Coordinates of C-alpha atoms and ligand atoms in Angstrom, one line a residue:
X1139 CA 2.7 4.2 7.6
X1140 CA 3.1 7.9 8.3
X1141 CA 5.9 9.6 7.1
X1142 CA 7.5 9.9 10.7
X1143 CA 8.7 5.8 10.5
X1144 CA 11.0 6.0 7.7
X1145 CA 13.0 4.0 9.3
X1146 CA 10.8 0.7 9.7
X1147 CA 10.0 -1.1 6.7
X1148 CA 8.3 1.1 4.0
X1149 CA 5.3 0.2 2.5
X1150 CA 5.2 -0.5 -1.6
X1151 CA 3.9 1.0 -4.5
X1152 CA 3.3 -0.2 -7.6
X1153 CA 3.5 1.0 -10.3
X1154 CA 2.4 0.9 -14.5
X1155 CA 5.2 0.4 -17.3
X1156 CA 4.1 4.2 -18.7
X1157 CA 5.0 5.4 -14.5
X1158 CA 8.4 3.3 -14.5
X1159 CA 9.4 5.1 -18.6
X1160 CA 8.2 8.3 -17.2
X1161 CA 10.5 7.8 -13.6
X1162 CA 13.5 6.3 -16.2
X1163 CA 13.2 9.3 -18.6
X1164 CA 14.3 11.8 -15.4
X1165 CA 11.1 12.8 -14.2
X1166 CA 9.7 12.6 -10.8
X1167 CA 6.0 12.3 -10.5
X1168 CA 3.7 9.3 -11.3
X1169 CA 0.3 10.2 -12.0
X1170 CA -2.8 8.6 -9.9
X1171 CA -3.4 6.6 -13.3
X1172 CA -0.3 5.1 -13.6
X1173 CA -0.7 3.3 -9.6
X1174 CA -1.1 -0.6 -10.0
X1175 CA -1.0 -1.1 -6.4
X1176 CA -1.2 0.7 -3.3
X1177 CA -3.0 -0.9 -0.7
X1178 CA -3.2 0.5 2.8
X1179 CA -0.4 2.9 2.2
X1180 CA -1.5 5.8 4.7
X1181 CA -1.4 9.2 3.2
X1182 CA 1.4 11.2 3.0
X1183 CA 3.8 8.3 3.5
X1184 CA 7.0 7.4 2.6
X1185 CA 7.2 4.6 0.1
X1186 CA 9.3 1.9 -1.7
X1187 CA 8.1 2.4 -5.5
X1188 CA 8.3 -0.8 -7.7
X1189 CA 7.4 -1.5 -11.4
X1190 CA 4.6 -3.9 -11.8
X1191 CA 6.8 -7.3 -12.1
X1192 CA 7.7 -5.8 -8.3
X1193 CA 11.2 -4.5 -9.4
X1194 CA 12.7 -1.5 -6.8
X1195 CA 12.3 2.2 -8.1
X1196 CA 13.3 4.0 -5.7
X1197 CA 12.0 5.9 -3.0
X1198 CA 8.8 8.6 -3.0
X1199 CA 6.6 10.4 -1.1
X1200 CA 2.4 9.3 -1.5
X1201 CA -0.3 11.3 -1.7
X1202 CA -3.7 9.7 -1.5
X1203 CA -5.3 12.2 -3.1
X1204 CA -3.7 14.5 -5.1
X1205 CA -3.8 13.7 -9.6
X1206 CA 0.4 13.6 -8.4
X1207 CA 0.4 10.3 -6.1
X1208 CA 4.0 10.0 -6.4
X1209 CA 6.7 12.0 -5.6
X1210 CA 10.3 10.8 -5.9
X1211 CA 12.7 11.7 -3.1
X1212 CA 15.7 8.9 -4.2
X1213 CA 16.6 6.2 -7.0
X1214 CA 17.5 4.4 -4.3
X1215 CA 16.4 3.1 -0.9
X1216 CA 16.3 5.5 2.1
X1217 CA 17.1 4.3 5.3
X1218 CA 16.7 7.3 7.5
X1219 CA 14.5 10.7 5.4
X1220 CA 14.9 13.0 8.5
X1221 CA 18.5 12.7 8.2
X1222 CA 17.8 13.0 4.4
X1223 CA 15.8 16.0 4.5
X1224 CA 18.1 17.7 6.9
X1225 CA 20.9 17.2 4.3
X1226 CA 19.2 18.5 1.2
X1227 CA 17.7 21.7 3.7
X1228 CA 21.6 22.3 4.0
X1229 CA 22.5 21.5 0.5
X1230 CA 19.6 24.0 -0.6
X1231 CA 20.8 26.6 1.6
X1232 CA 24.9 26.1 -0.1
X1233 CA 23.2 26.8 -3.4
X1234 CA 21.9 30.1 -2.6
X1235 CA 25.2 30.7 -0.8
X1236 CA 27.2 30.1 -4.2
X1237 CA 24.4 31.5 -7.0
X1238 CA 22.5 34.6 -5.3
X1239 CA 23.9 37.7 -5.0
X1240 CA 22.5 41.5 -4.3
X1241 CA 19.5 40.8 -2.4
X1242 CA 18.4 39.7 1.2
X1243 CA 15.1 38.0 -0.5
X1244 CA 15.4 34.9 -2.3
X1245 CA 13.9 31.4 -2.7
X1246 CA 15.8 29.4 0.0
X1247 CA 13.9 25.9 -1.3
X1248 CA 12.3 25.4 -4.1
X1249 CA 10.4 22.2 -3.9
X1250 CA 11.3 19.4 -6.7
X1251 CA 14.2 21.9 -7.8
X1252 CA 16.0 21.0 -4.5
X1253 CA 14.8 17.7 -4.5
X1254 CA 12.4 18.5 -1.7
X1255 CA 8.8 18.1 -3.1
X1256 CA 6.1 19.7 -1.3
X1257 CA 8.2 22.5 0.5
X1258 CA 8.9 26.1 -0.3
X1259 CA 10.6 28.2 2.1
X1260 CA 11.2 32.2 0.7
X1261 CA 13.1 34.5 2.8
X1262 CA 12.6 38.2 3.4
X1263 CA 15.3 39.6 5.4
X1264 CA 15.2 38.2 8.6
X1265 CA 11.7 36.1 8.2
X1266 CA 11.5 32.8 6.8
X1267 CA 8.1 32.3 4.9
X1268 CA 7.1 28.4 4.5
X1269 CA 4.8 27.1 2.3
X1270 CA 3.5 22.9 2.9
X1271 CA 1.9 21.6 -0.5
X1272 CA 1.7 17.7 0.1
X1273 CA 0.9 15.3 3.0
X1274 CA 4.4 14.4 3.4
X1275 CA 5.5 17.5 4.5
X1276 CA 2.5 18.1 6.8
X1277 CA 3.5 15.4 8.8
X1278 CA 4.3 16.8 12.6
X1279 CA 7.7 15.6 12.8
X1280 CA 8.8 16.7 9.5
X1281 CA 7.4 19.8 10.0
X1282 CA 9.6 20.5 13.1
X1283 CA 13.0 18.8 11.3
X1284 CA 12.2 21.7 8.6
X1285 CA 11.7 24.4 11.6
X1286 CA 14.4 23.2 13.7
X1287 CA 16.8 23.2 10.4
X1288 CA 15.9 26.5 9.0
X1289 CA 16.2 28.3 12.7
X1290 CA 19.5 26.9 13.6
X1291 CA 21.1 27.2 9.7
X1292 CA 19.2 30.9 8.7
X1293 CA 18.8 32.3 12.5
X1294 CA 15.9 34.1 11.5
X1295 CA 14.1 36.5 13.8
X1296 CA 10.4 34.9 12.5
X1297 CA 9.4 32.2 10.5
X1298 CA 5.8 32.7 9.1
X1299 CA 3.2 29.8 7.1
X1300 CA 1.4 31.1 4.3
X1301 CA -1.6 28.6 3.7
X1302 CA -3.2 28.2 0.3
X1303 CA -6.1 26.3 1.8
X1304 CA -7.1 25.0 -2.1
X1305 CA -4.0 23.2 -1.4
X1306 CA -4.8 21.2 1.3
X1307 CA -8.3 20.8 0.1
X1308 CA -6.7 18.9 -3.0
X1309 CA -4.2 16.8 -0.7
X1310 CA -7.4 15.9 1.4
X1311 CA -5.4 18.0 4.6
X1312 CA -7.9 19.6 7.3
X1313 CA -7.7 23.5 6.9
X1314 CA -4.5 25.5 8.6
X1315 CA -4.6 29.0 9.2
X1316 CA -1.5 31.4 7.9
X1317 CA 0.0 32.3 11.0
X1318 CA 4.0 32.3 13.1
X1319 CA 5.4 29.1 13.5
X1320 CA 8.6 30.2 15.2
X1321 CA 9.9 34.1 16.5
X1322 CA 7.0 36.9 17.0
X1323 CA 7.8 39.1 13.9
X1324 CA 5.7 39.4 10.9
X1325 CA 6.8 42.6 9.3
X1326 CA 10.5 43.5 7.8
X1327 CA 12.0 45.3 4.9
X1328 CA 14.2 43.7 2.4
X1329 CA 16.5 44.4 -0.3
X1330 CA 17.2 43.3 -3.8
X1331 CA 19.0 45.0 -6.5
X1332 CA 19.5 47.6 -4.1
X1333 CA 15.9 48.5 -3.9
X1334 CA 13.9 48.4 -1.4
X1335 CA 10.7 46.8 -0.2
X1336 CA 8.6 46.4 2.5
X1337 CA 7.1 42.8 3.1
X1338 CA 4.5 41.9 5.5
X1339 CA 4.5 38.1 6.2
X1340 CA 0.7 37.8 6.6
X1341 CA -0.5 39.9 4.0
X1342 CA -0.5 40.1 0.1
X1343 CA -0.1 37.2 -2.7
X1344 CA 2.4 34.3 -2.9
X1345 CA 4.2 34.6 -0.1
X1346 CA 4.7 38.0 -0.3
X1347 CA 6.9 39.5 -3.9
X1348 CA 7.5 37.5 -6.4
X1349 CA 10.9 37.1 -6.1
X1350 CA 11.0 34.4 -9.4
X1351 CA 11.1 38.3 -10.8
X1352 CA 14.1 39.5 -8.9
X1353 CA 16.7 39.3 -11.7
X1354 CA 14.7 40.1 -14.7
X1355 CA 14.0 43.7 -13.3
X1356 CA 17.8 44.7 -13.2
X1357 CA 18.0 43.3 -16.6
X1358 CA 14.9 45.0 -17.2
X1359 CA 16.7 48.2 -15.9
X1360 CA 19.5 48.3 -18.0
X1361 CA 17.7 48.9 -21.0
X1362 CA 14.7 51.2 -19.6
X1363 CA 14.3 54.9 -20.9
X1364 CA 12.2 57.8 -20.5
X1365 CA 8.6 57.6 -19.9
X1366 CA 7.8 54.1 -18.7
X1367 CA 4.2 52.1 -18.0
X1368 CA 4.5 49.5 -15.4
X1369 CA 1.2 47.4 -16.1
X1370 CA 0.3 44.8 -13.2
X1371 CA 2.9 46.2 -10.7
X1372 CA 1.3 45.0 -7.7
X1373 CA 3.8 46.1 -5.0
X1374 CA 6.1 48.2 -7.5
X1375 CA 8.6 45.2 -8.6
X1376 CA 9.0 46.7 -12.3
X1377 CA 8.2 50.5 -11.4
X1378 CA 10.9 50.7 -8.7
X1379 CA 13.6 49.1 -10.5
X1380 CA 13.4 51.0 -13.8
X1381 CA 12.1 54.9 -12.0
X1382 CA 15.9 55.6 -11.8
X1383 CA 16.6 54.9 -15.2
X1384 CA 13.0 57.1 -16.8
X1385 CA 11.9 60.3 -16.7
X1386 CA 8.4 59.5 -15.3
X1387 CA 6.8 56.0 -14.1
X1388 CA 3.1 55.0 -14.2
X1389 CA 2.2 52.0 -12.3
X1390 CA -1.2 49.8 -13.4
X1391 CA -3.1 47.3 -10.7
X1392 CA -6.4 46.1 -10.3
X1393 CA -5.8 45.7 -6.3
X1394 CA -5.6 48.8 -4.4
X1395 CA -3.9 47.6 -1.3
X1396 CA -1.5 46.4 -3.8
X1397 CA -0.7 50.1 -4.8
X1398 CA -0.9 51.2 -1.2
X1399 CA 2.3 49.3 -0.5
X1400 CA 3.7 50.2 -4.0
X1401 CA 3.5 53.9 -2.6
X1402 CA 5.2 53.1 0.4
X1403 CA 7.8 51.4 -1.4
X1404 CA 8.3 54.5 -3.8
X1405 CA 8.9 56.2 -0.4
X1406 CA 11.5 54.0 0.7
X1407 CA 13.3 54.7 -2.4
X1408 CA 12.8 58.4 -3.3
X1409 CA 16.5 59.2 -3.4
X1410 CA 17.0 56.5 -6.1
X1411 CA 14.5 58.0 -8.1
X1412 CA 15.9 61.2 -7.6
X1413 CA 12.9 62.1 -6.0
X1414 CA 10.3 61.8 -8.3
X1415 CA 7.0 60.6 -8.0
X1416 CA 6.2 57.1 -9.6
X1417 CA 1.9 57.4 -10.6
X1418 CA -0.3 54.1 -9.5
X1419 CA -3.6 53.9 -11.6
X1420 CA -6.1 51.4 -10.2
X1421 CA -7.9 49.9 -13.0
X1422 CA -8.4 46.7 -14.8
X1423 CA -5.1 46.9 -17.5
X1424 CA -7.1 45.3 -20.2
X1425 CA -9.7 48.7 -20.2
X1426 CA -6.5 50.6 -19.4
X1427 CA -4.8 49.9 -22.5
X1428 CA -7.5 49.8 -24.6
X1429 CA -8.2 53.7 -23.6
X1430 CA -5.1 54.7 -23.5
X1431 CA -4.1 52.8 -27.1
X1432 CA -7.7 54.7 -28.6
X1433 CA -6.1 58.2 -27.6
X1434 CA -2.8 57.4 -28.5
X1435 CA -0.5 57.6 -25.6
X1436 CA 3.3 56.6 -26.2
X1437 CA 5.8 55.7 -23.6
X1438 CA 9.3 54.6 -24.2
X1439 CA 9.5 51.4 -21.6
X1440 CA 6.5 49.0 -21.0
X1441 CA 6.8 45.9 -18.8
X1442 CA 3.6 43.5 -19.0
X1443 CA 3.5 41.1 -16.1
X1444 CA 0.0 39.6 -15.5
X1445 CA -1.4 36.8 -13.3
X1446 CA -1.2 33.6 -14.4
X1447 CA -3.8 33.4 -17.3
X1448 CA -3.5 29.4 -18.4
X1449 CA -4.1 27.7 -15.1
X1450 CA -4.8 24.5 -16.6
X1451 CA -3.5 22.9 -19.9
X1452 CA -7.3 23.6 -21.2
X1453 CA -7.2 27.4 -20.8
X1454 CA -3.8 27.6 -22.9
X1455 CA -5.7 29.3 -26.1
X1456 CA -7.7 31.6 -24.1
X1457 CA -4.6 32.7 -22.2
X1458 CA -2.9 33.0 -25.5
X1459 CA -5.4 35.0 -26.5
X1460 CA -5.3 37.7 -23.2
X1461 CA -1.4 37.9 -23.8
X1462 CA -1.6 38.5 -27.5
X1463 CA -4.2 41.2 -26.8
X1464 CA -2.4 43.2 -24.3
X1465 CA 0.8 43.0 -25.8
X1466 CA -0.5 44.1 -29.0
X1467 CA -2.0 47.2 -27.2
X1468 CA 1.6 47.5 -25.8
X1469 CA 3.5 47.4 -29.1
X1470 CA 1.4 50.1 -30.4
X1471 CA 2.0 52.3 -28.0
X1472 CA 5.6 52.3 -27.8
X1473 CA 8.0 54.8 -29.9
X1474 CA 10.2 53.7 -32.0
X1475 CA 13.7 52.3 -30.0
X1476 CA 11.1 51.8 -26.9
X1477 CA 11.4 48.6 -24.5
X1478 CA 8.7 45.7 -24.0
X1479 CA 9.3 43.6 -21.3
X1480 CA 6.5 41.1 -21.6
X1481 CA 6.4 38.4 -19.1
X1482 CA 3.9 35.3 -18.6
X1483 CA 3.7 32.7 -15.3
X1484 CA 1.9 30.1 -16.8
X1485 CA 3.2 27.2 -17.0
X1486 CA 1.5 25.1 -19.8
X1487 CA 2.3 28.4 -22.0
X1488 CA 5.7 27.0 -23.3
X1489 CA 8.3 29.5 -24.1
X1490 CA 7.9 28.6 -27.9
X1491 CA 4.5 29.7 -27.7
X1492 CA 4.9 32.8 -26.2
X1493 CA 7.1 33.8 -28.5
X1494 CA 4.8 32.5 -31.4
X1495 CA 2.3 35.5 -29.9
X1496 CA 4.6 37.8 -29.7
X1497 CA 5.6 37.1 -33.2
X1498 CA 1.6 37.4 -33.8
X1499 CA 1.4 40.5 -31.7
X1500 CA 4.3 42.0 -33.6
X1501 CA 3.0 41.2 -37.2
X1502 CA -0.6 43.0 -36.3
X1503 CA 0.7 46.5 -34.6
X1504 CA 2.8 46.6 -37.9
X1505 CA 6.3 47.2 -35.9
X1506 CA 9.8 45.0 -35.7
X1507 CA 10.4 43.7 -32.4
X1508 CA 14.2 42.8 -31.9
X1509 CA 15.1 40.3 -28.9
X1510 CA 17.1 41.8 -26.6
X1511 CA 17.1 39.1 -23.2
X1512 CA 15.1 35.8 -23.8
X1513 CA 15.0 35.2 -19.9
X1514 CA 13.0 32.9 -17.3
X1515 CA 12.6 32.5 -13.3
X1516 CA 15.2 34.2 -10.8
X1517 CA 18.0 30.9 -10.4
X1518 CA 17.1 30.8 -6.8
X1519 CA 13.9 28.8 -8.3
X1520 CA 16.4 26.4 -9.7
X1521 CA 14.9 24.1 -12.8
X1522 CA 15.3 20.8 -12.9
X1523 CA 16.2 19.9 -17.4
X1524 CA 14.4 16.6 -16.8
X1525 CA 11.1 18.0 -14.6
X1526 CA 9.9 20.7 -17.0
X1527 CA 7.4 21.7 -14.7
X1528 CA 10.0 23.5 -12.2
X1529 CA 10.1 25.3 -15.4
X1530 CA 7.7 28.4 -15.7
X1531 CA 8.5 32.1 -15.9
X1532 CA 9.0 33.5 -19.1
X1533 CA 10.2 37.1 -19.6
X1534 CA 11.1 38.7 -22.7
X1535 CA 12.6 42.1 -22.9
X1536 CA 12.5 43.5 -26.6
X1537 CA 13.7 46.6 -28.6
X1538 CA 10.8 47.8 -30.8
X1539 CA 11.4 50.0 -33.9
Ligands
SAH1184 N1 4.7 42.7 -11.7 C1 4.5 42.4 -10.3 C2 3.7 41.1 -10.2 C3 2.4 41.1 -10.9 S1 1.3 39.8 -10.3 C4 5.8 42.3 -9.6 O1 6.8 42.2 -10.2 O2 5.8 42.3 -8.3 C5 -0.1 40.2 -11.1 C6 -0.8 41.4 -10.7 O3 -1.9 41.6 -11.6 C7 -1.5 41.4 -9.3 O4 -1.0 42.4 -8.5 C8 -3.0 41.6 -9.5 O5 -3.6 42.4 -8.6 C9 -3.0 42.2 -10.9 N2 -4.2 42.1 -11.7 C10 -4.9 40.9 -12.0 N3 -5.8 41.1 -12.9 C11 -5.7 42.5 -13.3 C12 -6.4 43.3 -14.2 N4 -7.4 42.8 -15.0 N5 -6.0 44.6 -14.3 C13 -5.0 45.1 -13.6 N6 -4.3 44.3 -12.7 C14 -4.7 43.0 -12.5

């Protein structure tokens, strides 16, 4: 049954004892493995989960193909998911309303951190960008309840998809094209921290900035100091923030349309910087480091903020590996009193771990490393204590002596 007929008799899952103890510990996925029984359910629809002696679960969204099958939307029956999706669009939106402050970009929904699996909506300013990650929220009319809601609570002049199509190739969905969905505007500027940004809706990575950043750079700014090395800046997040704070600013990216709109940015926000110059090196920031480190440059602020390197739980040690090299390099190069702000997106690298390599790194380049801000993901990309996977960002901003 598609996800469209919530309101006729839902089709049943079942589902193994380990599924129902994972479901009763908090969490909110069952595994493909832990499916006893799902015959005919039609992908991507709404379903009545049961342990195996048939006992009611709650309610989920199914995915016929993905390692996830089961996504839990209620402990309880629901009669009617539009009007349940509408609500918890609105109750998303209050959130923001009551916890973000200082920008006009922020994560509006955050899929299982607002109890809305599958969708991500960001917003720039006045355009909406919407990702779809399951067959649930593919579904026609659910994608127009989501449209319709955003439009008439946000009143945005645009609202743009971005399309990872490894996504739908995992959820077995046939291949979208990024494109407007509502409104004919794909370009705006936007805002945060007082700095500014440009941000074009059909262009660059995630869905544009990584706004999971937003509050670490103004902590990152407090602390920043004289001649600072912003390594993986992409679009400028660290560079712009902390050029008002240093005396000079070198931004590090492999991608060089990247640095083009870093360079805009700096132009947006020359008067904050009081007019200097921030520099933007294309090169690979492994070779970087390792040339600079050899000829013994110093700088006083470093922020380390590169792509996720673990994508899987089996490239953990390798990752661990990457991170402990470059911020090695890092500690090396800083002078004494300087500020790392190392920073790592991988999920299955656990916050204790990274630390562990930091501790590593710390021990090798022979220097003390005091914590100053132990800190994760901006709190528009809420995380849910019992789902640790809404969990992610880590970013650690250190005094080095
Ligand atoms: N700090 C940025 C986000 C960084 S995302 C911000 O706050 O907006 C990771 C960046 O690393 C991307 O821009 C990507 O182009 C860059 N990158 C990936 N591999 C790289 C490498 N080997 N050397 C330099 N940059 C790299």
């Amino acid at each position: 049954m598609p996800a469209t007929s919530a309101r006729l008799k839902l089709p049943a899952v079942r589902i193994s004892s380990r599924g129902a103890a994972r479901l009763k510990s908090g969490h909110v996925w069952v595994y493909r493995s832990d499916i006893v029984a799902a015959d005919s359910v039609a992908p991507g629809s709404i379903v009545n989960v049961t342990d195996q002696r048939g006992k009611p679960l709650g309610t989920a969204l199914y995915s016929s193909s993905s390692q996830i099958a089961i996504r839990m939307i209620s402990s309880g029956p629901v009669p009617d998911f539009s009007a349940l999706l509408r609500q918890r669009i609105a109750d998303a939106i209050a959130y923001r309303d009551r916890i973000v402050r200082d920008t006009n970009a922020y994560r509006v929904i955050f899929s299982e951190g607002d109890f809305l699996p599958g969708l991500i909506v960001d917003r720039y300013n006045d355009i909406l960008s919407l990702q779809i990650l399951t067959q649930a929220m593919n579904a026609s009319l659910i994608r127009e309840i989501v449209i319709s809601e955003l439009t008439r609570r946000q009143n945005p002049a645009a609202i743009v998809e971005r399309v990872d199509p490894r996504v739908r190739e995992l959820e077995d969905l046939p291949p979208n094209a990024s494109g407007l969905r509502s409104g004919d505007k794909t370009a705006t500027i936007f805002t945060m921290n007082g700095v500014q940004f440009h941000y074009d809706a059909l262009e660059g990575q995630k869905t544009g900035a990584f706004l999971d950043q937003r509050e670490n750079y103004a902590a990152a700014a407090q602390y920043a100091h004289g001649e600072a090395l912003d390594v993986f800046c992409y679009q400028g997040g660290f560079a712009l923030h902390l050029a008002p704070r240093c005396s000079q600013v070198t931004g590090v990216d492999s991608s060089r349309p990247a640095l083009e709109v870093a360079d805009q940015n700096a132009t947006l926000n020359r008067e904050l910087a009081g007019r200097r110059e921030i520099e933007w090196i294309e090169a690979n920031a492994f070779d970087l480091l390792k040339d600079y480190a050899a000829s013994n440059r110093c700088y006083d602020t470093i922020a380390l903020d590169p792509p996720a390197f673990a994508k899987t739980r089996r490239d953990v040690d390798s990752a661990l590996r990457g991170y402990k090299e470059l911020n090695l390099r890092a500690l090396k190069m800083l002078r004494p009193g300087g500020v790392l702000i190392t920073c790592s997106c991988s999920y299955h690298v656990s916050q204790a771990a990274f630390l562990d390599m930091l501790t590593a790194a710390a021990l090798d380049a022979h220097r003390t490393v005091r914590l100053v801000e132990v800190r994760g993901q901006a709190r528009d990309h809420p995380v849910l204590l019992n789902v640790p996977e809404t969990a992610y960002l880590k970013c650690v901003i250190s005094s080095v002596s």
